[in-house]
Coordinates of C-alpha atoms and ligand atoms in Angstrom, one line a residue:
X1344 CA 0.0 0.0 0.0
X1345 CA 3.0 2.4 0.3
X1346 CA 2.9 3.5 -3.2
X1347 CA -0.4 4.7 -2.7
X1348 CA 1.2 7.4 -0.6
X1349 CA 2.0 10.8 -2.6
X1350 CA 5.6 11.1 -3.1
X1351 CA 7.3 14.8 -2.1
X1352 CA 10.3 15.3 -3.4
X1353 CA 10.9 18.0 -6.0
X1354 CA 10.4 15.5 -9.1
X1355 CA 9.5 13.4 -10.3
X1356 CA 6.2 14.8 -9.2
X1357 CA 2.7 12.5 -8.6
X1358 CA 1.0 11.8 -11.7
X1359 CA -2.8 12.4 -11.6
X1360 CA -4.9 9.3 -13.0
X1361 CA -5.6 11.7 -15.6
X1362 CA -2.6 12.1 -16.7
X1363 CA -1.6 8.8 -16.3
X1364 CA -4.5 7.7 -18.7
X1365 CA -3.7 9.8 -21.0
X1366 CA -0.2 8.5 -21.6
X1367 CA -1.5 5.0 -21.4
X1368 CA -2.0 4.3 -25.2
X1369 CA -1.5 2.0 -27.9
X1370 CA 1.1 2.7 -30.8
X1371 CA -0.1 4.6 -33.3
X1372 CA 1.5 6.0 -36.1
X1373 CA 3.2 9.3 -36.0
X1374 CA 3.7 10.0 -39.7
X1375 CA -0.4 9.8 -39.7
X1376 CA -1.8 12.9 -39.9
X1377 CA -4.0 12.8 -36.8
X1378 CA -0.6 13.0 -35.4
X1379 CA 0.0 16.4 -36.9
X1380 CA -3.8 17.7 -35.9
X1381 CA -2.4 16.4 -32.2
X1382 CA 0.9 17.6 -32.2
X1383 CA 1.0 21.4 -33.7
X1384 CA -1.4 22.6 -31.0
X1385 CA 0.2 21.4 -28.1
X1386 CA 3.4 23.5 -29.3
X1387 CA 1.2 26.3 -29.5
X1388 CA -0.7 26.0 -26.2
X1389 CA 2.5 25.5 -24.3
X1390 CA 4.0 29.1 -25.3
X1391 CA 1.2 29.9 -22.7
X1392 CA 3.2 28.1 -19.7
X1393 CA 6.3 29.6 -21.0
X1394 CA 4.2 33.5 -21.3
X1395 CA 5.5 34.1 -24.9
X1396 CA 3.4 34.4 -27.8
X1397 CA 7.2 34.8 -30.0
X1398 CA 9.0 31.8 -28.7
X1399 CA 9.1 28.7 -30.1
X1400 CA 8.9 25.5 -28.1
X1401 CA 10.7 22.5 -28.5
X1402 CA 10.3 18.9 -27.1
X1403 CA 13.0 16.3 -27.1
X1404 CA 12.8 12.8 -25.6
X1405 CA 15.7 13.7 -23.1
X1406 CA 15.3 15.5 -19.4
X1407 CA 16.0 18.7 -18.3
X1408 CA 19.7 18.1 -18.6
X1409 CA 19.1 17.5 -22.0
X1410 CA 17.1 20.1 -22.8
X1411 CA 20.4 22.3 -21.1
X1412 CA 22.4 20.5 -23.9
X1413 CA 20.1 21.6 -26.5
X1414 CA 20.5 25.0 -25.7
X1415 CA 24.3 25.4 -25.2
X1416 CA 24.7 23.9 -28.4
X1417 CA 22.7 25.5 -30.7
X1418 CA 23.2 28.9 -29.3
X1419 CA 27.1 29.1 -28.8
X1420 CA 30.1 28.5 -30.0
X1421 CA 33.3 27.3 -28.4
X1422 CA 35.0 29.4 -26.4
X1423 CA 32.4 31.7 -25.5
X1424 CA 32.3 33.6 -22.3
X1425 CA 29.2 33.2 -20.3
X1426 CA 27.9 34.5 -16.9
X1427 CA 26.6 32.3 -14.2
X1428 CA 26.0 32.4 -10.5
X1429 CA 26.4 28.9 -8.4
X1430 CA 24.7 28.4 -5.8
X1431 CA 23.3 24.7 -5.5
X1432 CA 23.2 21.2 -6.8
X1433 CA 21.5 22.2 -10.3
X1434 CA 23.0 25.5 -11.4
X1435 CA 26.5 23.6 -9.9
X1436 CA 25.6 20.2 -12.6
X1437 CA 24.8 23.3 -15.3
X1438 CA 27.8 24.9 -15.0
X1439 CA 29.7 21.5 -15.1
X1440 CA 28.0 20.8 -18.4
X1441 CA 29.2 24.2 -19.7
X1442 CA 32.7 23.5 -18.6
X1443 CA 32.4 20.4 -20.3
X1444 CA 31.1 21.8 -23.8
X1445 CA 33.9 24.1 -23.6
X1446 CA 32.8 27.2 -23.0
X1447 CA 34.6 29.8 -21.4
X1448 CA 32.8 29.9 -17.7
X1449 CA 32.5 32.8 -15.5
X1450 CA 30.8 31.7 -12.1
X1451 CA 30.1 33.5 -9.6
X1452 CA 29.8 31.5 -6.1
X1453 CA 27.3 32.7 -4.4
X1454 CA 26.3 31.5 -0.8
X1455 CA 24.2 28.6 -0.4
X1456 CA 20.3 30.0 0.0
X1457 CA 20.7 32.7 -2.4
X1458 CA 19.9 33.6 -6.1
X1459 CA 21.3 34.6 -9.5
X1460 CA 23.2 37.6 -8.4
X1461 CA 21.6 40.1 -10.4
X1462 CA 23.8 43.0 -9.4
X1463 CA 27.0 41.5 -9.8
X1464 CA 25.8 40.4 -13.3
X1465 CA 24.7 43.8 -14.5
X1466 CA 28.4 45.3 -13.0
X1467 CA 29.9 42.5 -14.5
X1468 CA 28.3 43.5 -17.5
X1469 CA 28.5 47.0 -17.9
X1470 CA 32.2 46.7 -17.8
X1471 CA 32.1 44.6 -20.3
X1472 CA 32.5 47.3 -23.4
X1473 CA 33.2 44.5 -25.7
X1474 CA 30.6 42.8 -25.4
X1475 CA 32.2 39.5 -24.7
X1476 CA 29.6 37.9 -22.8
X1477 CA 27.4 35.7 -24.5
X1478 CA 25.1 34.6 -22.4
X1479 CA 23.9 35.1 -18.5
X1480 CA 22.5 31.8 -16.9
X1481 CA 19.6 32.0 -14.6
X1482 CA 18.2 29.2 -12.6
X1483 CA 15.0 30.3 -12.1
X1484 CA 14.3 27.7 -9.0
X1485 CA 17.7 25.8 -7.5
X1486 CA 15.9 22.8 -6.4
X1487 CA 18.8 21.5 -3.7
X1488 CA 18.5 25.0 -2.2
X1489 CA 14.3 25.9 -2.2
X1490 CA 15.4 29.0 -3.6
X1491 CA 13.8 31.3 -6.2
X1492 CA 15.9 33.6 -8.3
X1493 CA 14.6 37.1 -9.2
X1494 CA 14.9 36.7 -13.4
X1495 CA 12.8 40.1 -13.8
X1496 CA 16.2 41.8 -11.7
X1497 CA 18.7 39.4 -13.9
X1498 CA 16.5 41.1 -16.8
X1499 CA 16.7 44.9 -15.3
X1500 CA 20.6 44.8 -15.0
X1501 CA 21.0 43.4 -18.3
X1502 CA 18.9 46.3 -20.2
X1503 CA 20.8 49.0 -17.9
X1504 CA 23.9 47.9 -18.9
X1505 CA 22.8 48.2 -22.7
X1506 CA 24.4 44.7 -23.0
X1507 CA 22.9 42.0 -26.1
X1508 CA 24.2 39.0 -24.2
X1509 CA 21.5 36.3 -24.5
X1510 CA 19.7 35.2 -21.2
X1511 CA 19.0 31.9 -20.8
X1512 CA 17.3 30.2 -17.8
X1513 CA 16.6 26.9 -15.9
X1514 CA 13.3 26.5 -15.0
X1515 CA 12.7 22.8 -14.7
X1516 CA 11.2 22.9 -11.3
X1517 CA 9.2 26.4 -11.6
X1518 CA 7.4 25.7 -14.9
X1519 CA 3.5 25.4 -14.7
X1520 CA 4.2 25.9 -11.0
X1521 CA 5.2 29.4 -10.4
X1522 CA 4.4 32.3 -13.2
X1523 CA 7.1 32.5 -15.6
X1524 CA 7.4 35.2 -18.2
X1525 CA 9.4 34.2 -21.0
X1526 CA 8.8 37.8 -23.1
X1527 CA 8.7 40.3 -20.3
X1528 CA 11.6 39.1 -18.8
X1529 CA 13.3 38.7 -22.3
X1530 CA 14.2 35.2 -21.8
X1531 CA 16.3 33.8 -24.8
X1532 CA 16.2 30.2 -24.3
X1533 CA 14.1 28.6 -21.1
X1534 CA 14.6 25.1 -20.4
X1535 CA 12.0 22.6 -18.5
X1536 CA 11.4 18.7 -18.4
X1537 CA 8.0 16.4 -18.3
X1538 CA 8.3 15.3 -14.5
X1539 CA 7.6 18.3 -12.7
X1540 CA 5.4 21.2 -12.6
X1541 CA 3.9 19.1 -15.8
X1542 CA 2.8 16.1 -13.8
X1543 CA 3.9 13.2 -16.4
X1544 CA 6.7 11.2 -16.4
X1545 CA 10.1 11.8 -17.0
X1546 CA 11.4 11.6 -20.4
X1547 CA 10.4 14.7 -22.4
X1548 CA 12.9 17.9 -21.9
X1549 CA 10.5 21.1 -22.9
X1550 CA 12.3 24.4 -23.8
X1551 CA 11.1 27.6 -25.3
X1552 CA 13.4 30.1 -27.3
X1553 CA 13.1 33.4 -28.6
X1554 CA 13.3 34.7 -31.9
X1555 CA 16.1 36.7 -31.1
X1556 CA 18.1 33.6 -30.2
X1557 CA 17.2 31.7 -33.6
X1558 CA 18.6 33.9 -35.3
X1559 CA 22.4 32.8 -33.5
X1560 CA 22.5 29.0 -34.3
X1561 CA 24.5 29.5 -37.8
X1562 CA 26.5 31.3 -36.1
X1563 CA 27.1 29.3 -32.9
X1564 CA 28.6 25.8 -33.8
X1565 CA 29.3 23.6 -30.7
X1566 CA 29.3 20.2 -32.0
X1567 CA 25.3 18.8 -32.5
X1568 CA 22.9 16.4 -33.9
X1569 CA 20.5 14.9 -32.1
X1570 CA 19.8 18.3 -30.4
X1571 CA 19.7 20.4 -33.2
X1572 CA 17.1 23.1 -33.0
X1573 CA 17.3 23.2 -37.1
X1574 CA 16.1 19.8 -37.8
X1575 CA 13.7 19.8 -34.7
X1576 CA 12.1 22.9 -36.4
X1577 CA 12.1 21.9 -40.1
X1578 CA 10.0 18.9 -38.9
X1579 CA 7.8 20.8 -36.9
X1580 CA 6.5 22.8 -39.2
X1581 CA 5.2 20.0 -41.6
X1582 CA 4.1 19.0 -37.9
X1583 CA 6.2 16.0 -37.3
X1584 CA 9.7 14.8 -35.9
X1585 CA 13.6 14.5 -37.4
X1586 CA 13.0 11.0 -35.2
X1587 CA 10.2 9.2 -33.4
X1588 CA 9.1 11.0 -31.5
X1589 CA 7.8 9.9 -27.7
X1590 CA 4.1 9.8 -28.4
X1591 CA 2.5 9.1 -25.1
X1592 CA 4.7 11.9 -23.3
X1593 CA 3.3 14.0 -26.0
X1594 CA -0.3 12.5 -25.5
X1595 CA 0.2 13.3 -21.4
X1596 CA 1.2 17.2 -22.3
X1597 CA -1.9 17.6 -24.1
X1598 CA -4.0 16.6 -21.6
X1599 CA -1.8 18.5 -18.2
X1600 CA -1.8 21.6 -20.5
X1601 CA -5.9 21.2 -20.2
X1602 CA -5.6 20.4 -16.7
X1603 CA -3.8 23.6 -16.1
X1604 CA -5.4 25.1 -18.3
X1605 CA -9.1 24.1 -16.9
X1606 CA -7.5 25.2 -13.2
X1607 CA -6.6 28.7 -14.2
X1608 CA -3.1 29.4 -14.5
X1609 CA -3.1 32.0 -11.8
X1610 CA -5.1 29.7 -9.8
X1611 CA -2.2 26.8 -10.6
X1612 CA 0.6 29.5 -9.1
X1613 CA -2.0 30.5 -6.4
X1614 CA -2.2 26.9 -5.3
X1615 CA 1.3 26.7 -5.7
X1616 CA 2.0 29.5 -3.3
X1617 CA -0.6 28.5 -0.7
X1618 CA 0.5 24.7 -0.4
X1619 CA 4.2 26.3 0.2
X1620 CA 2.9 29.2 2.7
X1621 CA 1.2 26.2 4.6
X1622 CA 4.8 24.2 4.2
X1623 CA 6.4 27.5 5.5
X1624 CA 4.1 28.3 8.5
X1625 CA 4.7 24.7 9.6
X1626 CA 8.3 24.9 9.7
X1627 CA 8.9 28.0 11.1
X1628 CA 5.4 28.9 13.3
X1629 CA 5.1 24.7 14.1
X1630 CA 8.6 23.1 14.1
X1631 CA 10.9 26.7 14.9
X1632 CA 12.9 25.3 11.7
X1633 CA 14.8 27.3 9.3
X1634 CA 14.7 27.4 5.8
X1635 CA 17.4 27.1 4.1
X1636 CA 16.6 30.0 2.1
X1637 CA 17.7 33.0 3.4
X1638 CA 15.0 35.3 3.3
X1639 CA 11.4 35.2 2.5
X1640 CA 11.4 36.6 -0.8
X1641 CA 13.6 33.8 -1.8
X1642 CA 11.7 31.1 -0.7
X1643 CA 10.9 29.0 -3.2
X1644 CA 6.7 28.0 -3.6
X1645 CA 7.8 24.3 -5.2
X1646 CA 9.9 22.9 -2.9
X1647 CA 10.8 23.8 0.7
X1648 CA 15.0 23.3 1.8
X1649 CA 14.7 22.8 6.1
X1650 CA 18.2 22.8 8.1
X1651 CA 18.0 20.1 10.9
X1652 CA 18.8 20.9 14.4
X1653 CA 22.4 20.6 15.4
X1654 CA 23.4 17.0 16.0
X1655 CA 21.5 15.6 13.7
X1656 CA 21.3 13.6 10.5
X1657 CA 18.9 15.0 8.0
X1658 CA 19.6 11.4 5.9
X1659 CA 18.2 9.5 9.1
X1660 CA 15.3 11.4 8.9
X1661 CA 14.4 10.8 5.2
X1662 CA 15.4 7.2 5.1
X1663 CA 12.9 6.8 8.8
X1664 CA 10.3 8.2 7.2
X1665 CA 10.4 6.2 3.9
X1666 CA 11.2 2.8 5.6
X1667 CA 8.7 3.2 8.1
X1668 CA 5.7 5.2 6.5
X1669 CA 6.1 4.4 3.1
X1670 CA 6.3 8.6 2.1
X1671 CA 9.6 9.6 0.1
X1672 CA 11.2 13.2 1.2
X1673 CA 14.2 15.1 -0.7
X1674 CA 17.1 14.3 0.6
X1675 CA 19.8 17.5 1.3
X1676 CA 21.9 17.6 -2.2
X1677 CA 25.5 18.4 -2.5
X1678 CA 27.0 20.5 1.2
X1679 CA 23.5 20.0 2.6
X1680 CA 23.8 16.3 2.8
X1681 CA 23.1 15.3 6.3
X1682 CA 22.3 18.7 7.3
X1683 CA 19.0 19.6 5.7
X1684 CA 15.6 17.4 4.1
X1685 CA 13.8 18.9 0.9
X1686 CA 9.8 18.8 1.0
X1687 CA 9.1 19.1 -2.9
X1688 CA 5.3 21.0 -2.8
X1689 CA 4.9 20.7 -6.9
X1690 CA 2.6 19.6 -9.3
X1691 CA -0.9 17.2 -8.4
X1692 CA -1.0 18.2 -4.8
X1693 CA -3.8 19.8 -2.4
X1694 CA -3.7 21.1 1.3
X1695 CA -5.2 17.9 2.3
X1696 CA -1.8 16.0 0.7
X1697 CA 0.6 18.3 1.9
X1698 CA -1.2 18.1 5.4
X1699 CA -0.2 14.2 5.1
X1700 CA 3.0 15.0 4.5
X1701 CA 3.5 17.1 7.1
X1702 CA 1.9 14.7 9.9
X1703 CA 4.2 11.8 8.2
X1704 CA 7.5 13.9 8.8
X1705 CA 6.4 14.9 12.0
X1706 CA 6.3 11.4 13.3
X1707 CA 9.6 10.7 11.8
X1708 CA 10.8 13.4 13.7
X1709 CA 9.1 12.5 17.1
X1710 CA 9.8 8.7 16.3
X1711 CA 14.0 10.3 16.3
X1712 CA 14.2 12.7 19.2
X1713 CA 13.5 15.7 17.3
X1714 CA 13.0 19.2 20.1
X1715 CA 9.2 19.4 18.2
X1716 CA 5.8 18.8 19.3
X1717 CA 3.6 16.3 17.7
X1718 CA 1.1 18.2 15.5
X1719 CA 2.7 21.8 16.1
X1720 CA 3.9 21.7 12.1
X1721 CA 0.6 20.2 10.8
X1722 CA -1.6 22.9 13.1
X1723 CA -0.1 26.0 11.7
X1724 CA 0.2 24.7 8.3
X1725 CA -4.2 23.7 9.3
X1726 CA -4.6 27.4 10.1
X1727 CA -3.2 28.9 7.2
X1728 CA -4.9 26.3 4.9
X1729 CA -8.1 27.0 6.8
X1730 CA -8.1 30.7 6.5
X1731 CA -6.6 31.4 3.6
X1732 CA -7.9 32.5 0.3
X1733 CA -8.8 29.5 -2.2
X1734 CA -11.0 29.0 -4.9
X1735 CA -14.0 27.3 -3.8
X1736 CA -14.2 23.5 -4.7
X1737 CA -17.9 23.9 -5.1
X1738 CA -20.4 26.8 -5.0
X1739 CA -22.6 27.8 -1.7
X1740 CA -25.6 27.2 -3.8
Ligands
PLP1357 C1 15.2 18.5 -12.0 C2 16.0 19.6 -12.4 C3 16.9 19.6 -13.6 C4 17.0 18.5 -14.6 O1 17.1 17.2 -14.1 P1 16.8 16.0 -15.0 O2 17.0 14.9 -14.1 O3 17.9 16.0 -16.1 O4 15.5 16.1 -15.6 C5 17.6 20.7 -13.9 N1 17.5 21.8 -13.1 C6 16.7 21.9 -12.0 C7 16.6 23.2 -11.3 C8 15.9 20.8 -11.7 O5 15.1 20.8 -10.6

């Protein structure tokens, strides 16, 4: 019966029936052109996720880390200089895979529970007459940390500094979670995979990329073929694939963008932010916890970072409360190992789930010696849920 039990780490995320059922198909052919009357549409509806009506999106059966492939090399050449703050598990791996592609990396460490240094970019940048920069690397939500970066700021310091480097950002756990604003915040390329705020399983790396970004792949020749945005869009515009393409993932996007699109967007992000207020309250009102992010405004409303007390073994915790209640925590990636647990608040989930969640934790905790009191978490996470603003699930009437 423990797999009945919602998972809540950060992704993969739980996959609704409905989703599930939707990828649950039999072969069919995708040369047919009921593929095409499928297909073409569900490019076009997920611009909304992304908020660009310009971009163009692109699926590739990879995950996110493939979709960060794509985008290196398509966009840039050898030897180019790009911008990037590091500052936790995933913009650490991105900045790896940079290195790694040969480009010339500038990273700016930044401490553990912060963003994308925005104003050390646009210094950065401003100095940089030359125009050497290429690109500036965002991660929009740095899943080991539960920290959100500020891309609107990234955006600001990058338009005062007159500079045409290309922005590119990471939003593989933020997307159809938190708003995103791919054309207001002049995103160039934004990258994002199946098995998060999308609710299917993993397999499918989604990324969006602007106009003004297309217009650099002659130009940028990294070493490509399976990734390369030319074929990928050739074929999409006679509505097919350079190479078989993975049907039921596409089949399960069609049917999550009508979930989120039958929710309300703004209701998706709302939800998003009240499940995480009610993860918030319980760790800091209920538990006296901190977050590992280090203010409020940085706190992440997908997945929650908590430092464990002195003394004890974050690892402990997580394994306890999977071998014992059957529920699945994040464990604390990278320098957090040991020292902090991950609650991923993402995708299907309701207050009642993330109430469950809570409780389970709580009586890992108890169960290990923890300085809390048994229902404190779940009680002010109960008040908030209880008194704050939600769309009703059915009318008074
Ligand atoms: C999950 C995730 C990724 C990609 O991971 P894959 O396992 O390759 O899908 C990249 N960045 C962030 C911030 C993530 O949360």
């Amino acid at each position: 019966m423990s797999n009945q039990n919602p998972v809540f780490i950060p992704g993969p995320t739980n996959i609704p029936d409905r989703l599930r059922l939707a990828m649950h198909t039999q072969t069919s052919d995708h040369r047919a052109p009921d593929f095409v009357e499928v297909f073409s549409p569900i490019l076009e509806d997920t611009k909304k996720v992304f908020g660009t009506t310009s971009g163009k999106v692109i699926l590739y059966p990879a995950t996110g880390t493939g979709g960060w492939e794509a985008a290196m090399s398509n966009l840039l050449a050898p030897g180019d200089k790009i911008l990037v703050g590091r500052f936790g598990t995933f913009s650490e791996r991105w900045v790896d895979l940079c290195e790694r592609h040969g480009l010339d990396v500038h990273v700016i460490d930044v401490e553990w529970g912060r963003g994308s240094p925005a104003d050390q970019f646009a210094e950065i940048l401003a100095a940089d007459k030359n125009h050497e920069y290429k690109a500036v690397l965002a991660t929009h939500c740095e899943t080991a940390t539960g920290v959100q970066s500020d891309v609107a700021a990234v955006r600001r310091g990058m338009d005062a500094s007159k500079h045409p480097a290309m922005l590119f950002v990471d939003c593989v756990s933020s997307l159809a979670s938190m708003e995103f604003k791919m054309d207001e915040w002049g995103v160039d390329a934004a990258i994002s995979g199946s098995q998060k705020g999308f609710m299917l399983m993993t397999g499918m790396a989604i990324l969006c990329v602007s106009e003004k970004a297309l217009e650099k792949i002659e130009g940028a020749n990294l070493p490509r073929t399976y990734f390369d945005f030319r074929d990928m869009l050739r074929a999409n515009a006679a509505g097919g694939f350079p190479y078989t393409p993975p049907l039921q993932l596409i089949f399960g996007l069609g049917e999550s963008l009508k979930m989120l699109f039958e929710e309300g967007l703004d209701n998706v992000y709302a939800r998003h932010y009240r499940l995480a207020e009610g993860v918030r309250k319980a760790i800091t009102d209920g538990w006296g916890f901190e977050l590992v992010a280090k203010t409020p405004e940085l706190a992440s409303d997908t997945v929650s970072a908590i430092y464990v007390p002195d003394g004890k073994d974050s690892n402990e915790l997580t394994e306890h409360a999977y071998n014992t209640y059957g529920v699945s925590f994040g464990i604390g990636l990278g320098q957090l190992n040991g020292k902090a647990f991950r609650i991923g608040h993402l995708g299907s989930l309701t207050d009642v789930m993330v109430l469950s969640g809570l409780a389970t934790i709580e009586m890992a905790m108890a169960d290990l010696d923890y300085p809390i009191k048994l229902g404190s978490g779940v009680s002010a996470a109960q008040e908030y849920y209880r008194t704050s603003a939600r769309k009703a699930l059915k009318s008074a009437a």
